[in-house]
PDB file of C-alpha atoms in Angstrom:
ATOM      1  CA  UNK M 208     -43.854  41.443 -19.099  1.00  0.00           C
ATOM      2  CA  UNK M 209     -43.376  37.814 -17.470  1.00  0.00           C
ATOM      3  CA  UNK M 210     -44.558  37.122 -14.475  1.00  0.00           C
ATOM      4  CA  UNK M 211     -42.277  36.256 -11.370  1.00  0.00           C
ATOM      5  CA  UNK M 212     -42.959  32.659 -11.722  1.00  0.00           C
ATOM      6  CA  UNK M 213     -42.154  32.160 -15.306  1.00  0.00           C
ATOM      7  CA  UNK M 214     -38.950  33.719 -14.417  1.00  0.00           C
ATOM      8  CA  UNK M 215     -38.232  32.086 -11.584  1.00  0.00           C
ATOM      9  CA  UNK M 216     -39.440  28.532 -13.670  1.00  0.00           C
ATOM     10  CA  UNK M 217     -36.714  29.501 -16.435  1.00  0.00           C
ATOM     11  CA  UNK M 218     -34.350  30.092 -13.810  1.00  0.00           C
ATOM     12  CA  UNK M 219     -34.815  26.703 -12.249  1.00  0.00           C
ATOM     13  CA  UNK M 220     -34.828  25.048 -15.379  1.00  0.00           C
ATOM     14  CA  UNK M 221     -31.370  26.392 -16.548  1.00  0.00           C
ATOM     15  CA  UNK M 222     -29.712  25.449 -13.410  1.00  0.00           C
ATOM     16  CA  UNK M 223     -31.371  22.172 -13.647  1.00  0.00           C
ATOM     17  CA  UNK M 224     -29.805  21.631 -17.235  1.00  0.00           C
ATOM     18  CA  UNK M 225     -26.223  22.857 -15.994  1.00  0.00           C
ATOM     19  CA  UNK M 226     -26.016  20.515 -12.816  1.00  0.00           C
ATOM     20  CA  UNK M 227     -26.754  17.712 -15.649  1.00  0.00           C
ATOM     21  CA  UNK M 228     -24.159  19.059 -17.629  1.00  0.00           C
ATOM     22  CA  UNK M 229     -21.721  19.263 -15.016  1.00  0.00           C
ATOM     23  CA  UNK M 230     -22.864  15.949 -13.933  1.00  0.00           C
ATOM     24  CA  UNK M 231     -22.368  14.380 -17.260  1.00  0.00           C
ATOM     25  CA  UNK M 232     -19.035  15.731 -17.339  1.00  0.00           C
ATOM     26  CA  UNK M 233     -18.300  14.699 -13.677  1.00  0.00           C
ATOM     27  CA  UNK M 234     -18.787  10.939 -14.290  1.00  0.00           C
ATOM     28  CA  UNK M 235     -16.658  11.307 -17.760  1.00  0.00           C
ATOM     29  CA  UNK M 236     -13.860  13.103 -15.499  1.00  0.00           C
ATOM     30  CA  UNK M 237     -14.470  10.456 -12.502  1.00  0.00           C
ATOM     31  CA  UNK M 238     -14.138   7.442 -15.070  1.00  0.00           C
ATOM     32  CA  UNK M 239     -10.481   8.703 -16.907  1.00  0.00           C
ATOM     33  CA  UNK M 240      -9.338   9.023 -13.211  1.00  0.00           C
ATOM     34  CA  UNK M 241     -10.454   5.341 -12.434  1.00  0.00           C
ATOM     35  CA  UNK M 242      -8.454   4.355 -15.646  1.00  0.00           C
ATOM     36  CA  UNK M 243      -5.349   6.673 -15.118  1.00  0.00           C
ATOM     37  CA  UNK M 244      -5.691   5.128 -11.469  1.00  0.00           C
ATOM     38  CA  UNK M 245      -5.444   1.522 -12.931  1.00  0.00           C
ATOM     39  CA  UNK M 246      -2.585   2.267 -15.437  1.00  0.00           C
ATOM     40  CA  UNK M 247      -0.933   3.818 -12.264  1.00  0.00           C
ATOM     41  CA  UNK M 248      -1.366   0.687 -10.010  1.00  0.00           C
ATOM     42  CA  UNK M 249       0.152  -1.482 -12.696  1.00  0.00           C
ATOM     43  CA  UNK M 250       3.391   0.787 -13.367  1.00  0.00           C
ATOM     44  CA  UNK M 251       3.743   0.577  -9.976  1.00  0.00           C
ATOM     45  CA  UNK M 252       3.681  -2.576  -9.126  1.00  0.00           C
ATOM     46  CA  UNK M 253       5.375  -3.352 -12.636  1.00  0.00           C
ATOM     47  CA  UNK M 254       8.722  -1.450 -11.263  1.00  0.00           C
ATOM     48  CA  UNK M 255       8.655  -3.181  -7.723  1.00  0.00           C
ATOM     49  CA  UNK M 256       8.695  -6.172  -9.455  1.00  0.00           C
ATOM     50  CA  UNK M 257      11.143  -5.256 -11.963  1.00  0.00           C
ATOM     51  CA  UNK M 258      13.833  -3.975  -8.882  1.00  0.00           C
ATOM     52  CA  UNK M 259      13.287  -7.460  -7.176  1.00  0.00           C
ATOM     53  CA  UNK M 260      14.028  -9.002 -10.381  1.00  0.00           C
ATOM     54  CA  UNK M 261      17.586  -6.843 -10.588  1.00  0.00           C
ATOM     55  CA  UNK M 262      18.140  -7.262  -7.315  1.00  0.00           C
ATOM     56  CA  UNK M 263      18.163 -10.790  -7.704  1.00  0.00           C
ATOM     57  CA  UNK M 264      20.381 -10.656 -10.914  1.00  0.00           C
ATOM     58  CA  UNK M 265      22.759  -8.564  -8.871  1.00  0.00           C
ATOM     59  CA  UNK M 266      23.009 -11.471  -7.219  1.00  0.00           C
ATOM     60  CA  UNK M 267      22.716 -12.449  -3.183  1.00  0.00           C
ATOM     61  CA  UNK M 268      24.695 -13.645  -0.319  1.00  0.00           C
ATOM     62  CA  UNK M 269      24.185 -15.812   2.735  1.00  0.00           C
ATOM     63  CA  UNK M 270      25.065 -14.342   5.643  1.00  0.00           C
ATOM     64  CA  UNK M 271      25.007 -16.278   9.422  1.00  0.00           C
ATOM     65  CA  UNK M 272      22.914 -14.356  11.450  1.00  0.00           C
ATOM     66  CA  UNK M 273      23.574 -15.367  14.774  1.00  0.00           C
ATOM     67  CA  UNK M 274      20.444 -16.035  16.793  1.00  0.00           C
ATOM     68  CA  UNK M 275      19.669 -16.681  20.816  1.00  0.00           C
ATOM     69  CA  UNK M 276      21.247 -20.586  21.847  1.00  0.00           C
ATOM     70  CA  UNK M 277      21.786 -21.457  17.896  1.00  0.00           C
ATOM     71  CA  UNK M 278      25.011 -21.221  16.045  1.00  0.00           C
ATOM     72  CA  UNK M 279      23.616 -19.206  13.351  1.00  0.00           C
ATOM     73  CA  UNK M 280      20.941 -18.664  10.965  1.00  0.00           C
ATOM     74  CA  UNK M 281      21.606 -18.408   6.896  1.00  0.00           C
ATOM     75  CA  UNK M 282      20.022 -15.720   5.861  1.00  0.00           C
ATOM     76  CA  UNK M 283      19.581 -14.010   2.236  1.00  0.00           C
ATOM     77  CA  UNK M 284      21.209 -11.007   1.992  1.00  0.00           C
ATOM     78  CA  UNK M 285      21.441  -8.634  -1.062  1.00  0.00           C
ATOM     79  CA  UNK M 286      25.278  -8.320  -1.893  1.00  0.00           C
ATOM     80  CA  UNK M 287      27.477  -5.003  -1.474  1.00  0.00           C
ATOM     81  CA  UNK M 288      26.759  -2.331  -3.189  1.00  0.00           C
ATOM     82  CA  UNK M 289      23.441  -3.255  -5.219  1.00  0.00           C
ATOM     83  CA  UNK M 290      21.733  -0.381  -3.232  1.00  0.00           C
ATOM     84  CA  UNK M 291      18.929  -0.322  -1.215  1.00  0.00           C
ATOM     85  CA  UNK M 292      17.737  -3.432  -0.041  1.00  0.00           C
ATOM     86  CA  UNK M 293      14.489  -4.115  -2.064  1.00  0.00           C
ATOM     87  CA  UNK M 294      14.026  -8.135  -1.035  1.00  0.00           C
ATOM     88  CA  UNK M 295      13.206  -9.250   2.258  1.00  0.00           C
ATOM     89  CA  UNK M 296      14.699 -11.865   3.951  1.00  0.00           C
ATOM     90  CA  UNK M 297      12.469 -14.917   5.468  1.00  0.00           C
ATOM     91  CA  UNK M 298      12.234 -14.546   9.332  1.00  0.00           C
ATOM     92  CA  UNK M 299      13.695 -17.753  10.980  1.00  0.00           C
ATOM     93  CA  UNK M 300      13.790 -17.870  14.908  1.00  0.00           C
ATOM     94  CA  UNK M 301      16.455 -15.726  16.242  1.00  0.00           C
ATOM     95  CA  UNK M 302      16.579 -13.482  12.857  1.00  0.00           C
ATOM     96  CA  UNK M 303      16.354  -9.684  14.124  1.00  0.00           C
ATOM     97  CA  UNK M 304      14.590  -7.017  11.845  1.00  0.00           C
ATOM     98  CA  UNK M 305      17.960  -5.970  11.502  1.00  0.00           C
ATOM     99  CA  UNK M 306      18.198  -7.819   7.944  1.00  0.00           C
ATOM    100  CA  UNK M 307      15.366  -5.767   7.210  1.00  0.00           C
ATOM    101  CA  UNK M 308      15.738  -2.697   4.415  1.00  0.00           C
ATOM    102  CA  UNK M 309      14.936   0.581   6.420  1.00  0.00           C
ATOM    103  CA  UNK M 310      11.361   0.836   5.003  1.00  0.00           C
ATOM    104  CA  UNK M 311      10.942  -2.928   6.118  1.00  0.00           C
ATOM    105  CA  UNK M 312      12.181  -1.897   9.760  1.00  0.00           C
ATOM    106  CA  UNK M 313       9.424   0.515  10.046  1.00  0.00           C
ATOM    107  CA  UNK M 314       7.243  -0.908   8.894  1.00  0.00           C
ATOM    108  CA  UNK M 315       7.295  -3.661  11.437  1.00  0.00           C
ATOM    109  CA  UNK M 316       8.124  -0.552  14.038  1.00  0.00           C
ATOM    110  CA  UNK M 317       4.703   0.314  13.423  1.00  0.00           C
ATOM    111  CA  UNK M 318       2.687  -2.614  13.643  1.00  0.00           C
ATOM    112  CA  UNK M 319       5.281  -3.426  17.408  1.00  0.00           C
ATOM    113  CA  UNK M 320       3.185   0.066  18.150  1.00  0.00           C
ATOM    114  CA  UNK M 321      -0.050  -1.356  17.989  1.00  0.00           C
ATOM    115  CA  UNK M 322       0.019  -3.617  20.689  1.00  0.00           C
ATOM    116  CA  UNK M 323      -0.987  -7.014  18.496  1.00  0.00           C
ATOM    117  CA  UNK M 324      -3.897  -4.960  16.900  1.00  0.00           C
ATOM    118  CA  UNK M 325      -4.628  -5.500  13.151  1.00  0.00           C
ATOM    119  CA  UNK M 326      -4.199  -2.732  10.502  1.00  0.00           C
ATOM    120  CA  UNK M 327      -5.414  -2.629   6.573  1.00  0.00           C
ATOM    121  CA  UNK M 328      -2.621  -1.197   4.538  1.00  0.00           C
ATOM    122  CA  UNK M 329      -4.358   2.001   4.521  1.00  0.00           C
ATOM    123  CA  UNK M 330      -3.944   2.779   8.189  1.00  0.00           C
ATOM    124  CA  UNK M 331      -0.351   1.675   8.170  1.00  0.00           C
ATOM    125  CA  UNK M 332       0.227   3.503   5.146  1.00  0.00           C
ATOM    126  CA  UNK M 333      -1.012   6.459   7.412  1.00  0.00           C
ATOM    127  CA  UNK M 334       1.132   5.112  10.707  1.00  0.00           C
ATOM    128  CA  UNK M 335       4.175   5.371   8.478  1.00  0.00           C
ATOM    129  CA  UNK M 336       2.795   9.038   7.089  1.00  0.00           C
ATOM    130  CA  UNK M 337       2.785   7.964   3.846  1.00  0.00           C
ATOM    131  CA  UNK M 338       0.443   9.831   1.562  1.00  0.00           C
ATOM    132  CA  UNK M 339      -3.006   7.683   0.886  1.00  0.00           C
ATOM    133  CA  UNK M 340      -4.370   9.802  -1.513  1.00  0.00           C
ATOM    134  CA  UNK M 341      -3.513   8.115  -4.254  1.00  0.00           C
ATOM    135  CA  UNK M 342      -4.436   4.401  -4.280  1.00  0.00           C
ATOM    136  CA  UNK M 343      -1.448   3.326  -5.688  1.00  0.00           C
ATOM    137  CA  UNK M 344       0.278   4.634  -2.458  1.00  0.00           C
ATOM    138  CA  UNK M 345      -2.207   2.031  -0.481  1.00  0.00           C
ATOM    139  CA  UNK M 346      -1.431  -0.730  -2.716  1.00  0.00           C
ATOM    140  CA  UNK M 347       2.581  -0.135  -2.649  1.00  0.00           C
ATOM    141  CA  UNK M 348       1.246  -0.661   0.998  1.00  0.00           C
ATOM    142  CA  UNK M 349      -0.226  -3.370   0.770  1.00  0.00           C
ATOM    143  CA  UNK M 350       2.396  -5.058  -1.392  1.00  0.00           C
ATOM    144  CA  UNK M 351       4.718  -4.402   1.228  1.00  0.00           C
ATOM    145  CA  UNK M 352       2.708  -6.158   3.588  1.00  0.00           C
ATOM    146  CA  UNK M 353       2.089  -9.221   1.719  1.00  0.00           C
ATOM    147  CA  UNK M 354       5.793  -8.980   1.062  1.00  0.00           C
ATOM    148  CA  UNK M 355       5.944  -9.326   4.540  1.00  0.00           C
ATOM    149  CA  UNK M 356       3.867 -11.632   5.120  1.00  0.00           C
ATOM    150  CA  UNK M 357       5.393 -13.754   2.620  1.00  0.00           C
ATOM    151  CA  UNK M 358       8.496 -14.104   4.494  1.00  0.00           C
ATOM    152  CA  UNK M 359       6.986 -14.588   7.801  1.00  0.00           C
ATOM    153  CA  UNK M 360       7.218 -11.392   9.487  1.00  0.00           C
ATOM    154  CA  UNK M 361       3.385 -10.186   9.346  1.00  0.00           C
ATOM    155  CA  UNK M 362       0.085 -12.532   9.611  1.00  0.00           C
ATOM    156  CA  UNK M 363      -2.718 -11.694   7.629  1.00  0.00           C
ATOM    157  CA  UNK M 364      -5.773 -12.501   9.865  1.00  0.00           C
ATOM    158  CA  UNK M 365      -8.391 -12.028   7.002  1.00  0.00           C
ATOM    159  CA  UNK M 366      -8.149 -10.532   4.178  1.00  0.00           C
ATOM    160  CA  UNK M 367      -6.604  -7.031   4.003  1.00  0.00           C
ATOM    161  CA  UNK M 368      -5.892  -7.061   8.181  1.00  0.00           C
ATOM    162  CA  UNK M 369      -2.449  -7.479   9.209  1.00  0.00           C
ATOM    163  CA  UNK M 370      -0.719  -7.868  12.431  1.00  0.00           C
ATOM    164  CA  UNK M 371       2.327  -9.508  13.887  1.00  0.00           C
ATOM    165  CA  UNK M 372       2.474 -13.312  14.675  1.00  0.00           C
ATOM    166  CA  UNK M 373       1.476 -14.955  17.806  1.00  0.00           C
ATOM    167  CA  UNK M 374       4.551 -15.702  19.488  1.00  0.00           C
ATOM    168  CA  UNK M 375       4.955 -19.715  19.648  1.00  0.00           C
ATOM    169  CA  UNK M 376       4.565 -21.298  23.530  1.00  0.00           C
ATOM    170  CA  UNK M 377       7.796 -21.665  25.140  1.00  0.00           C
ATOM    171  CA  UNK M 378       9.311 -18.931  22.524  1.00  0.00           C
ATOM    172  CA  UNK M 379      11.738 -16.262  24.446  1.00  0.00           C
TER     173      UNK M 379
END
């Protein structure tokens, strides 16, 4: 008969070869995630870019935008009936968040929340209740915010922290 510690030495020794196993199979498991991750973030960002570029082919308008003491304001406008409103239009003084597509608009809701404090596109992504899970969901984010950005409505302070403008002296 063994004795209790040659069992108990066996026993330790088989658990020690299944948390490798499970370990090897872990980091194979954690790597095809990181890939299928990747392959994610470029569809992704392959179709926003692709329903710019249709938007855009669709063709746009200038509207007037009338603005406080000016006569107006062009400003780009995706024509009738192309859908939802995938561009965004650069902010000029006067320009409301009006000519903003509804995810734009709250978007910018959010970040009027905060008081002038920065964000990352993960906590906005969170502020608007999207779901960050997945980092493709933070990066649609964080397109978004560039996008923003971009056109003038968002400042990024460093890299990945976003916040509104400083309003210009003398600016109503």
């Amino acid at each position: 008969m063994p004795s209790m510690r040659a069992v108990l030495e066996r026993r330790e020794k088989a658990a020690l070869v299944r948390v490798e196993e499970l370990r090897a199979e872990f980091e194979l498991v954690r790597a095809a995630l990181a890939e299928a991750e990747e392959v994610l973030n470029h569809r992704v960002i392959g179709l926003e870019q692709y329903l710019e570029a249709l938007t855009e082919q669709d063709g746009t308008t200038t509207a007037v935008v009338p603005g406080p003491g000016v006569a107006g304001t062009a400003v780009e406008e995706p024509a009738s009936g192309t859908g939802p409103s995938r561009t965004v239009a650069r902010k000029a003084d006067g320009v409301s968040i009006r000519v903003l597509g509804p995810d734009y608009r709250h978007i910018m809701a959010v970040f009027e929340e905060t008081g002038g404090d920065s964000l990352t596109a993960r906590q906005a992504a969170v502020a608007l209740g999207w779901d960050t899970g997945p980092p493709a969901r933070v990066e649609g984010a964080r397109g978004r915010l560039k996008r923003l950005v971009e056109r003038g409505w968002l400042v990024e302070q460093r890299p990945g922290r976003f916040t509104l403008p400083v309003p210009k002296p003398g600016a109503v």
